[in-house]
mmCIF file of C-alpha atoms in Angstrom:
data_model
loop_
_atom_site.group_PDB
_atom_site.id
_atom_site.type_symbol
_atom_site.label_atom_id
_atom_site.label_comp_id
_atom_site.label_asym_id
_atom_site.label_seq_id
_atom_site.Cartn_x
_atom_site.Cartn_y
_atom_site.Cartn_z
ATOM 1 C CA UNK A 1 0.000 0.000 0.000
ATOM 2 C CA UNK A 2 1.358 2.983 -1.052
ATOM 3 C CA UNK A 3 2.380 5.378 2.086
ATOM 4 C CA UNK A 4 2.584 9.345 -0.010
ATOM 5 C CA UNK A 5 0.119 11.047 -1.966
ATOM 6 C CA UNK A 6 -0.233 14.106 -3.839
ATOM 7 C CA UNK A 7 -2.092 17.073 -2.936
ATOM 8 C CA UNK A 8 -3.279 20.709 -4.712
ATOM 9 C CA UNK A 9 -1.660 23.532 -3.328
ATOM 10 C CA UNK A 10 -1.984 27.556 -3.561
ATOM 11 C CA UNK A 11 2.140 28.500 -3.649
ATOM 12 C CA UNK A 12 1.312 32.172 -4.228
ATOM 13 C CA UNK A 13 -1.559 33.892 -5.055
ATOM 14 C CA UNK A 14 -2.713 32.925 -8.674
ATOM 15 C CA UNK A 15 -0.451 30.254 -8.589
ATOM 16 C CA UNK A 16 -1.040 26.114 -8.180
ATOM 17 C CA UNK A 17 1.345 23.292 -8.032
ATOM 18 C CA UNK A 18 0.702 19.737 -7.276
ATOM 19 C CA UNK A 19 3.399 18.711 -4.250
ATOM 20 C CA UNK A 20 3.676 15.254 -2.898
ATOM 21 C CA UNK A 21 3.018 14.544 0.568
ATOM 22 C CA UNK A 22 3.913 11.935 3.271
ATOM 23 C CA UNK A 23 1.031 9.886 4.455
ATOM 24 C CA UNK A 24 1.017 7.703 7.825
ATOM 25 C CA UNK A 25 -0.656 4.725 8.400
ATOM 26 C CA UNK A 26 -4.380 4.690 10.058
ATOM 27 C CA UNK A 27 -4.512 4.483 13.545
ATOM 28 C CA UNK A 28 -7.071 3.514 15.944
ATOM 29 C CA UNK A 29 -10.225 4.991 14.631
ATOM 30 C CA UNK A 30 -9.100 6.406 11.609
ATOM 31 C CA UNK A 31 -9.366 5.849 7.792
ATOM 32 C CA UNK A 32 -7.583 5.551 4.643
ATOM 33 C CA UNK A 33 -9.623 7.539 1.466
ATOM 34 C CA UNK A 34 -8.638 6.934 -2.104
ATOM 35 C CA UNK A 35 -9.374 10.124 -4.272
ATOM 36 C CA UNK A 36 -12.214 9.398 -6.734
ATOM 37 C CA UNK A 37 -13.648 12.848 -7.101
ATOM 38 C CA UNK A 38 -13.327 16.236 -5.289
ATOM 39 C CA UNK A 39 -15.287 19.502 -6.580
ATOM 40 C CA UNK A 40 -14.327 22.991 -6.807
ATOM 41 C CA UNK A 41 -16.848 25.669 -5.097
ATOM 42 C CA UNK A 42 -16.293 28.214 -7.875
ATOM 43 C CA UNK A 43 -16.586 31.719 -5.582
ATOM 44 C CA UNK A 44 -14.922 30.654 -2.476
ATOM 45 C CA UNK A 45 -12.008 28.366 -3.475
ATOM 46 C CA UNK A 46 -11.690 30.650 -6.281
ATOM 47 C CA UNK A 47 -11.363 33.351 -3.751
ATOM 48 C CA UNK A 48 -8.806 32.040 -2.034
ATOM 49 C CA UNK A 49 -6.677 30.956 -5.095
ATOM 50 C CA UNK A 50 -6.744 34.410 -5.847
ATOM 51 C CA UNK A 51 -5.556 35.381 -2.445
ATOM 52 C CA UNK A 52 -8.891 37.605 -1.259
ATOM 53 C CA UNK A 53 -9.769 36.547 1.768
ATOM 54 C CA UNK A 54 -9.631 39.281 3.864
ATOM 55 C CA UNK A 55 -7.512 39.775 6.895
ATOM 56 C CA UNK A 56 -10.063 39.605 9.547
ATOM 57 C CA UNK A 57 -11.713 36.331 7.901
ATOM 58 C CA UNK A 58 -9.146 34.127 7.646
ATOM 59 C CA UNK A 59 -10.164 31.987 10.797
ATOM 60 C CA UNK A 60 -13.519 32.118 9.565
ATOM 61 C CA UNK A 61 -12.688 30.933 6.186
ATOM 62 C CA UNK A 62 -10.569 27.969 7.283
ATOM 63 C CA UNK A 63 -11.325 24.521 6.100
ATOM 64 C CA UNK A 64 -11.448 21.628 8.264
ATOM 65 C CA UNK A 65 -8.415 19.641 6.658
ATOM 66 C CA UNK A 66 -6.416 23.147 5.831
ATOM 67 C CA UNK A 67 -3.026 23.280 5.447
ATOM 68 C CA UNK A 68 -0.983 26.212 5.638
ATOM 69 C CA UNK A 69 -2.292 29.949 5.772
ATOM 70 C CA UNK A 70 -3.829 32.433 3.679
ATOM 71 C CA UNK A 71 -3.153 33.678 1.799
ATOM 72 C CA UNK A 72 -0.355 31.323 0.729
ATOM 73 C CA UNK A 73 1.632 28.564 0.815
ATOM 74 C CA UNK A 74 -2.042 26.894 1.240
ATOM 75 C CA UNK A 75 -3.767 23.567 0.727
ATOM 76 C CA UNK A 76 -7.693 24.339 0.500
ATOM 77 C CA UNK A 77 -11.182 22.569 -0.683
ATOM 78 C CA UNK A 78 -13.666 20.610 1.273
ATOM 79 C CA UNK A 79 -15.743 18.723 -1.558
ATOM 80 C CA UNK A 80 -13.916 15.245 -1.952
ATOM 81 C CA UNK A 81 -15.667 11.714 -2.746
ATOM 82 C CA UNK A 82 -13.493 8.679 -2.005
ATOM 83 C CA UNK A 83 -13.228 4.972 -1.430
ATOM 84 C CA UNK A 84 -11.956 3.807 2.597
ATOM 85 C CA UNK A 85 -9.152 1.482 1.623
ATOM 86 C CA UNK A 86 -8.251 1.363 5.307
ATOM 87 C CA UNK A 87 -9.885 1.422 8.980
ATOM 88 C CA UNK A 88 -12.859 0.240 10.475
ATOM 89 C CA UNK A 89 -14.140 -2.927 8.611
ATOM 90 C CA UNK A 90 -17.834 -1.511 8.218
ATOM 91 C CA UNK A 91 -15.923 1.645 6.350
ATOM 92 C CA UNK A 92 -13.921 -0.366 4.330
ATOM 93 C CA UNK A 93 -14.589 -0.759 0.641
ATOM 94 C CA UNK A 94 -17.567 2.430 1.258
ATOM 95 C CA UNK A 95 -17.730 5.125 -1.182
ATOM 96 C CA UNK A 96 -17.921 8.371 1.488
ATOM 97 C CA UNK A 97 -17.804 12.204 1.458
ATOM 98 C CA UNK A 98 -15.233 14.400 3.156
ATOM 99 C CA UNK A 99 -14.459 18.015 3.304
ATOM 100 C CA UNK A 100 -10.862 17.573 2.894
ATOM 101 C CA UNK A 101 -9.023 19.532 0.135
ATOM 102 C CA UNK A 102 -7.955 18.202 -3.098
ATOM 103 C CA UNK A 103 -5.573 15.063 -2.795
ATOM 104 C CA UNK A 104 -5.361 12.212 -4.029
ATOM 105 C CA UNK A 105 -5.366 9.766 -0.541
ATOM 106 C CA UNK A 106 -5.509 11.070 3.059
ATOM 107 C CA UNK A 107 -5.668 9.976 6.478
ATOM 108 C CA UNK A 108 -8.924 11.367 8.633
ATOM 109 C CA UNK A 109 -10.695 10.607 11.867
ATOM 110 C CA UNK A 110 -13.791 7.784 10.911
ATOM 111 C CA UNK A 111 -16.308 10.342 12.094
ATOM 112 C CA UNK A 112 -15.142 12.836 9.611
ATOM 113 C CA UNK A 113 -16.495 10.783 6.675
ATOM 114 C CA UNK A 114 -19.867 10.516 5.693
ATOM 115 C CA UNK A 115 -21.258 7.147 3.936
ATOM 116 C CA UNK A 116 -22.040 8.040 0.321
ATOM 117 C CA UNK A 117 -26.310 5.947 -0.435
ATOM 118 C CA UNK A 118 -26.223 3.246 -2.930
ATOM 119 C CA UNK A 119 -28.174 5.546 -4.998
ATOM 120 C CA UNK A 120 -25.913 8.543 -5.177
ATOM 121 C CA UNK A 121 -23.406 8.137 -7.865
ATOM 122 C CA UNK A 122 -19.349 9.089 -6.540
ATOM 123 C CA UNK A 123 -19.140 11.832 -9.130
ATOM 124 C CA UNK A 124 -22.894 13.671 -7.943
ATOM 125 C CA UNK A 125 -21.526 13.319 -4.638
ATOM 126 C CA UNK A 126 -18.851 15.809 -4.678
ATOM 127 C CA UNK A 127 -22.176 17.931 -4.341
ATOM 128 C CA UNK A 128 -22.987 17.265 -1.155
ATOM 129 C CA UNK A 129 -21.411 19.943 1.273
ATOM 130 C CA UNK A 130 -23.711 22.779 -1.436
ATOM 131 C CA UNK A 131 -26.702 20.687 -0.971
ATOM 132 C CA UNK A 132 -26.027 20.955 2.827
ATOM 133 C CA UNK A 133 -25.833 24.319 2.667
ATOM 134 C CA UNK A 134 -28.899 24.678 1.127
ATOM 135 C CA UNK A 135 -30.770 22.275 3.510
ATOM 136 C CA UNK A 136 -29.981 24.783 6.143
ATOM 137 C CA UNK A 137 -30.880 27.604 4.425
ATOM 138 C CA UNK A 138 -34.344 25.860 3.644
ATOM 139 C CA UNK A 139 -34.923 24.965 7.332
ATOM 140 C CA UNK A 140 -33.810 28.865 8.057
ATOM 141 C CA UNK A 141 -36.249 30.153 5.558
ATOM 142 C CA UNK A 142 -39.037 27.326 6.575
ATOM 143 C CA UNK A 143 -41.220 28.211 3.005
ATOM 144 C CA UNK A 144 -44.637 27.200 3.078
ATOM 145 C CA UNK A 145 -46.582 25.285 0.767
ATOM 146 C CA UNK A 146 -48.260 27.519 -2.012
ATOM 147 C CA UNK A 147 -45.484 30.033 -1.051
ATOM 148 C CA UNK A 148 -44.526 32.446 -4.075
ATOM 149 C CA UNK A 149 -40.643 32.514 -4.116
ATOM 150 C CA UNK A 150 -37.350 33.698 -5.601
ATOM 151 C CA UNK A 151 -34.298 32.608 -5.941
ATOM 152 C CA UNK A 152 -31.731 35.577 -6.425
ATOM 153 C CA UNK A 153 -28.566 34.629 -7.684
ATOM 154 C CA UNK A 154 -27.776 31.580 -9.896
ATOM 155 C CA UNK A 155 -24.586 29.915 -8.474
ATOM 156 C CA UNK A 156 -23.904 26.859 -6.688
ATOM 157 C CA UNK A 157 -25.853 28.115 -3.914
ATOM 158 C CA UNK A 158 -28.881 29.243 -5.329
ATOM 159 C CA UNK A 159 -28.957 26.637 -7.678
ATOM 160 C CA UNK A 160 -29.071 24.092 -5.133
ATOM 161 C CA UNK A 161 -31.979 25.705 -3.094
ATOM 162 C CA UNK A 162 -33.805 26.341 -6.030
ATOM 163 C CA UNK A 163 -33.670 22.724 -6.854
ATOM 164 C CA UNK A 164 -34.905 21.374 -3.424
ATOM 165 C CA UNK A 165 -37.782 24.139 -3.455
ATOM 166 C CA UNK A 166 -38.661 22.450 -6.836
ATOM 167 C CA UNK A 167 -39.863 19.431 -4.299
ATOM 168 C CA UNK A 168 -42.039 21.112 -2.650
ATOM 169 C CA UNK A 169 -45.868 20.943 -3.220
ATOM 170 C CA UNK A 170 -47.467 24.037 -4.496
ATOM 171 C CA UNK A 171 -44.291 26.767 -4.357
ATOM 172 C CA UNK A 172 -44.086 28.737 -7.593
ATOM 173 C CA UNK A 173 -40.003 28.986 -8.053
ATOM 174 C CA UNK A 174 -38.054 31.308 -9.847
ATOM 175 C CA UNK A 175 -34.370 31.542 -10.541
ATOM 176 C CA UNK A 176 -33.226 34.999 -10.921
ATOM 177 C CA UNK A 177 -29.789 35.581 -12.531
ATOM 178 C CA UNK A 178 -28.175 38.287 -14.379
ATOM 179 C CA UNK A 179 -26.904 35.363 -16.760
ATOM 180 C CA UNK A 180 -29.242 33.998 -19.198
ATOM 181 C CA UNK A 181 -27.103 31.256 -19.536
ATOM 182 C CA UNK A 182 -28.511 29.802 -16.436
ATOM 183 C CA UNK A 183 -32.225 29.553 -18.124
ATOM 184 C CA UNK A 184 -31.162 26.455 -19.680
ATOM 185 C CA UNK A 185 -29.788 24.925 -15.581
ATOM 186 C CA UNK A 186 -33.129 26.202 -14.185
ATOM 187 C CA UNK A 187 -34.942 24.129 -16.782
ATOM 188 C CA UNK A 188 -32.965 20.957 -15.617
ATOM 189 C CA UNK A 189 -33.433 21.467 -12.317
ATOM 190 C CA UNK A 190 -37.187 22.226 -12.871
ATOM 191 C CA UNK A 191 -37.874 25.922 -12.056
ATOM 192 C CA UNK A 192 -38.709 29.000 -13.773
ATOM 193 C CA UNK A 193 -36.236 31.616 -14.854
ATOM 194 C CA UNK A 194 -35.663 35.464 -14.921
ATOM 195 C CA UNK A 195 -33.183 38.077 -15.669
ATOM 196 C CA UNK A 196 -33.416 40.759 -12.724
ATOM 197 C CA UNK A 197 -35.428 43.398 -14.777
ATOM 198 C CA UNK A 198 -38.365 40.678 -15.237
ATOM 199 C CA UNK A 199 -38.816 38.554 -12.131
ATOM 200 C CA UNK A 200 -42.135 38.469 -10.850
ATOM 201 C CA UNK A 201 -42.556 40.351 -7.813
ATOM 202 C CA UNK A 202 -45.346 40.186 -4.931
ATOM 203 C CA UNK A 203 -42.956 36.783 -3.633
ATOM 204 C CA UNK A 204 -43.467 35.780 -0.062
ATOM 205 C CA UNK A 205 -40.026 34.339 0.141
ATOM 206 C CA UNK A 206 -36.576 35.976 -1.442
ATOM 207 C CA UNK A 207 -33.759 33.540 -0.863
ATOM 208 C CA UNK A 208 -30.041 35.892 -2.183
ATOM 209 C CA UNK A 209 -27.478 34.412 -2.899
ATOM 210 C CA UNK A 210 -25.716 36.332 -5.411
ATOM 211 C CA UNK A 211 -23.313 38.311 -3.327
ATOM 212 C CA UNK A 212 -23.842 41.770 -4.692
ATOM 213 C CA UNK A 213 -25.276 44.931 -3.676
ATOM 214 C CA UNK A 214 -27.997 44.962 -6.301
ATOM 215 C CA UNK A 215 -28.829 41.392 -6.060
ATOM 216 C CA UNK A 216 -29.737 42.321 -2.701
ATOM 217 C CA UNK A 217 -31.676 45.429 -3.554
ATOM 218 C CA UNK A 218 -33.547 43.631 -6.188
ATOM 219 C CA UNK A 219 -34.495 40.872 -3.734
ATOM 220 C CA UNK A 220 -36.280 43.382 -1.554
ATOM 221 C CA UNK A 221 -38.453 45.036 -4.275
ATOM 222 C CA UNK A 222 -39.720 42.003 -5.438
ATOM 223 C CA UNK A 223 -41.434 40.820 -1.919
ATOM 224 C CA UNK A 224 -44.571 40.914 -0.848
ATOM 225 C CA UNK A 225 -46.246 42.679 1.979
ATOM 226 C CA UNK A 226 -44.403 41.402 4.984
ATOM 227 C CA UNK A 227 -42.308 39.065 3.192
ATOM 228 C CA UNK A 228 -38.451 37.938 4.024
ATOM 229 C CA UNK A 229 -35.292 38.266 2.261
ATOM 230 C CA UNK A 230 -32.886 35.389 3.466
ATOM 231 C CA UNK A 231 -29.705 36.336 3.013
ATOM 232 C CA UNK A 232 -27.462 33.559 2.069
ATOM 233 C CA UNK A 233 -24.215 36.073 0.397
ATOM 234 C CA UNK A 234 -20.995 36.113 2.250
ATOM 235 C CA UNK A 235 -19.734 39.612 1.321
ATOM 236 C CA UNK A 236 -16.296 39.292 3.560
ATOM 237 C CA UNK A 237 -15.292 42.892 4.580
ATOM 238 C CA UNK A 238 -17.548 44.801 1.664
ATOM 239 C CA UNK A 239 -19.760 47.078 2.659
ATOM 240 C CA UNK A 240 -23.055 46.931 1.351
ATOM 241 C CA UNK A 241 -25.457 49.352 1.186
ATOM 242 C CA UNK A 242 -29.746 48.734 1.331
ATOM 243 C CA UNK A 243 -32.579 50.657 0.178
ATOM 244 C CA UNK A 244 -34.020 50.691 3.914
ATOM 245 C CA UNK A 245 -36.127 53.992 2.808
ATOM 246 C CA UNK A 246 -38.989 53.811 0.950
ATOM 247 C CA UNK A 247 -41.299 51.441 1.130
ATOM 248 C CA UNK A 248 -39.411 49.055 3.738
ATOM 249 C CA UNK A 249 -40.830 49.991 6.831
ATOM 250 C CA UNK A 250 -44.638 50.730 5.767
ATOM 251 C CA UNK A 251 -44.611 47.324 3.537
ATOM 252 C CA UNK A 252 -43.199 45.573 7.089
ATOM 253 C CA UNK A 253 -39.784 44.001 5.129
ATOM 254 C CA UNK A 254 -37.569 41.702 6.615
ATOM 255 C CA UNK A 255 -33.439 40.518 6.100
ATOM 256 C CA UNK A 256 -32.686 37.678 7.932
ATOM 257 C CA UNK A 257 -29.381 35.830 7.423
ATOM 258 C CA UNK A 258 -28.736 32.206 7.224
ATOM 259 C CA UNK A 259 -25.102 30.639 8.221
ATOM 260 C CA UNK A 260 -23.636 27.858 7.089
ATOM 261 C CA UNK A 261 -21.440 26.783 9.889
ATOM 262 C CA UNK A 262 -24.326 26.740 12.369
ATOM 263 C CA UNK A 263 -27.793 24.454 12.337
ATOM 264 C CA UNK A 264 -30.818 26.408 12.232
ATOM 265 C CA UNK A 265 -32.021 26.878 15.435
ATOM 266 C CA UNK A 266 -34.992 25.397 14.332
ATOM 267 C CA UNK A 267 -33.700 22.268 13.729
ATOM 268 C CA UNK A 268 -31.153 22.596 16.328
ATOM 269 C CA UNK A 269 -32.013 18.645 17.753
ATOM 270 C CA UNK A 270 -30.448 17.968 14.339
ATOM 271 C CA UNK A 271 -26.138 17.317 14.127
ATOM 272 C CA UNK A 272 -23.920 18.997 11.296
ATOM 273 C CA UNK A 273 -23.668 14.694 10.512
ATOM 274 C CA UNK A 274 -27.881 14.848 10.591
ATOM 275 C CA UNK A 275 -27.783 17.832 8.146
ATOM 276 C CA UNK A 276 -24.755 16.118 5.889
ATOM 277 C CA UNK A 277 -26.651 12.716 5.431
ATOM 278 C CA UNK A 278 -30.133 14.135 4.508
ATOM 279 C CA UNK A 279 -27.968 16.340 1.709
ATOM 280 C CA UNK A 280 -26.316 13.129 0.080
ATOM 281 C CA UNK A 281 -30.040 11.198 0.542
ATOM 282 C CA UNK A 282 -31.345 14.270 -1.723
ATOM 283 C CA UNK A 283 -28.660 14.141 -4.017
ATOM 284 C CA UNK A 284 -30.292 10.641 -5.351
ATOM 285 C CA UNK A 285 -32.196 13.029 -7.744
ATOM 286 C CA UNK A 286 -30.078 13.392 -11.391
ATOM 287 C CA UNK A 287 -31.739 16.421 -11.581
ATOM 288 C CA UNK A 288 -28.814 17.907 -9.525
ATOM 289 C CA UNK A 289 -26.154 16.793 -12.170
ATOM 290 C CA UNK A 290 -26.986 20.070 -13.945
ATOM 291 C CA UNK A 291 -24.750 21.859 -10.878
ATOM 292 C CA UNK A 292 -21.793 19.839 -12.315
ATOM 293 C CA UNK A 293 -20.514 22.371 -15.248
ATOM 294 C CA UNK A 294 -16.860 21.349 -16.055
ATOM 295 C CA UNK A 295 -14.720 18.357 -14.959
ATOM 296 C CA UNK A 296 -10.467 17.670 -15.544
ATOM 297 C CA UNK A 297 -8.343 15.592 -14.353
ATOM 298 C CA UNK A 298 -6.213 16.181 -10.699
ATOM 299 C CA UNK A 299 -3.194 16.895 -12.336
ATOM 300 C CA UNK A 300 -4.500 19.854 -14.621
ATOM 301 C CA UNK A 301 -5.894 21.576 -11.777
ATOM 302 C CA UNK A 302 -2.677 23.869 -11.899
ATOM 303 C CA UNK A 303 -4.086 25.056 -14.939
ATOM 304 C CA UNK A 304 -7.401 25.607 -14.749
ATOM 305 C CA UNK A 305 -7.960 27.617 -11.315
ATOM 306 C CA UNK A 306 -6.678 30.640 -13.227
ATOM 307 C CA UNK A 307 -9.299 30.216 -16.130
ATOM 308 C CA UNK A 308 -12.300 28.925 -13.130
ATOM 309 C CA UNK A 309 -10.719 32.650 -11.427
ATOM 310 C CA UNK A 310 -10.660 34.446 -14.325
ATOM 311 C CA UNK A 311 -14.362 33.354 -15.421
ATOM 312 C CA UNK A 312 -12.757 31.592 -18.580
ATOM 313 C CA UNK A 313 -14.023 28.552 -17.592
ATOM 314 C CA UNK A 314 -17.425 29.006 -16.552
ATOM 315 C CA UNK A 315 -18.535 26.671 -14.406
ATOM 316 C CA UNK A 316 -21.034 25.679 -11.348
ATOM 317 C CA UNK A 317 -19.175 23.493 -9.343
ATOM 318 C CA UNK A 318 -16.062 21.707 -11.183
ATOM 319 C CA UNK A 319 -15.135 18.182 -10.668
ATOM 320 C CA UNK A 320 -11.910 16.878 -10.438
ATOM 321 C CA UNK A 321 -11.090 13.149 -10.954
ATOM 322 C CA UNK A 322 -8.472 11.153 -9.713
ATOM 323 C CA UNK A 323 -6.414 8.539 -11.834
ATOM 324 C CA UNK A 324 -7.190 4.989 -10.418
ATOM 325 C CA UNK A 325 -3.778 4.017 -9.515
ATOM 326 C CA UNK A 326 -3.271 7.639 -7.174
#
């Protein structure tokens, strides 16, 4: 069994390198994960390849397997799908999900791994921390059946809640993205779509997720009487700035934000583990391999970061497959 692997790191800002790495042997309650997929959350991890993240976020913006700080020398990522080659024998052999950076083995605690269902293909699974996300933001938002609702911002994010709120009995959904190019996702994941200047308004529900000042502004003018805004954006240190004249008080408005790091207190009986295993039960519907938008192989990732930073490569959420013999 081979005892190194090789792992994606940030060496400078704007710059990748694949570096081998020593890897020990499992011990007591540990596990040994072969590589099979890992994915690449487009705005944050491009983010930090780009060395952004402010000053005053880095501890917030650490990943549970980091290595290294930001802005660089760093390894970073938190989407991988792998095979246990070694550990506990109800592990072994078990496709799981881990939020451990881009490499092609590692060496993790059992509990950190999440079994992946029978009926979740490896490669959909690299979904599942962006599913998770939205499963919180859902039980944050709690929508209603018959609810009218938007979905403001068309990125991993929003694509993901917008697919789950397809499930749900009676909603009326709309994606709302500056992009028209994401008309064609929003009819594979089964909802409506808009560019800003035509979404239909009088919505009980805005979920935001598109990170920008007008996104934000937009989401408020097209609620309802007494509707919410769930704000799902991570803006770092930006300031942003809200139209909280006009009609916002006498129309009885509300912001309310939704984190991912923390259960909704309404659902606070449930575990992070609880939240992780309904998102990989829900990600037994194909209709989520529309998020997938791009996929290479481990040992090009040096080159395409810069185009996934630079927007050359558009893309969703971008897999990254590992050779068999890793």
């Amino acid at each position: 069994m081979k005892r190194s692997a090789r792992a994606f790191w940030v060496a400078a800002p704007g710059v990748g390198e694949i570096r081998d790495t020593p890897l020990a042997a499992p011990g007591e309650g540990e596990v040994l994960v072969r590589a099979l997929y890992s994915g690449v959350s487009r705005g944050t991890e491009t983010l930090v390849f780009r060395g952004g993240v402010p000053d005053n976020q880095r501890s917030v913006m650490r990943a549970p397997f980091q290595e290294g700080d930001f802005p660089a020398p760093v390894k970073y990522g938190y989407l991988s799908v792998g095979v246990v080659e070694e550990g506990p024998a109800a592990l072994v052999g078990r496709t799981v999900f881990c939020l451990y950076p881009h490499q092609t083995r590692y060496v993790v605690p059992a509990d950190a791994v999440t079994v992946v269902p029978d009926a979740v293909p490896a490669a959909r699974a690299v979904l599942a921390g962006t599913v998770e996300t939205a499963v919180n933001a859902l039980w944050d938002a709690a929508p209603l059946v018959g609810d009218r609702i938007a979905v403001v911002g068309g990125g991993m994010v929003g694509c993901s809640v917008a697919a789950l709120l397809a499930r749900f009995p009676g909603v009326r959904t709309q994606l709302v993205d500056a992009d028209p190019s994401r008309a064609k996702t929003a009819e594979a994941l089964g909802v409506d779509f808009a560019l800003p200047g035509d979404a239909r308004g009088e919505c009980d529900l805005v979920v935001h997720a598109s990170a920008t000042e007008q996104g934000l502004a937009r989401s408020l003018e097209l609620l309802a009487a007494e509707g919410t805004v769930v704000e799902l954006s991570w803006y770092g240190d930006r300031r942003v700035s809200l139209p909280l004249g006009e009609a916002f008080h006498s129309r009885r408005l509300t912001v309310r934000s939704s984190q991912v790091g923390t259960v909704s207190p309404a659902r606070s009986r449930r575990s992070y583990a609880d939240r992780l295993a309904l998102a990989l039960d829900l990600l037994a519907d194909p209709a989520l391999d529309a998020l997938v938008t791009g996929e290479s192989a481990f040992e090009d990732l040096p080159a395409v970061l810069p185009g996934l930073a630079s927007g050359e490569i558009p893309a969703l959420c971008h897999r990254v497959r590992y050779p068999s013999d890793a």
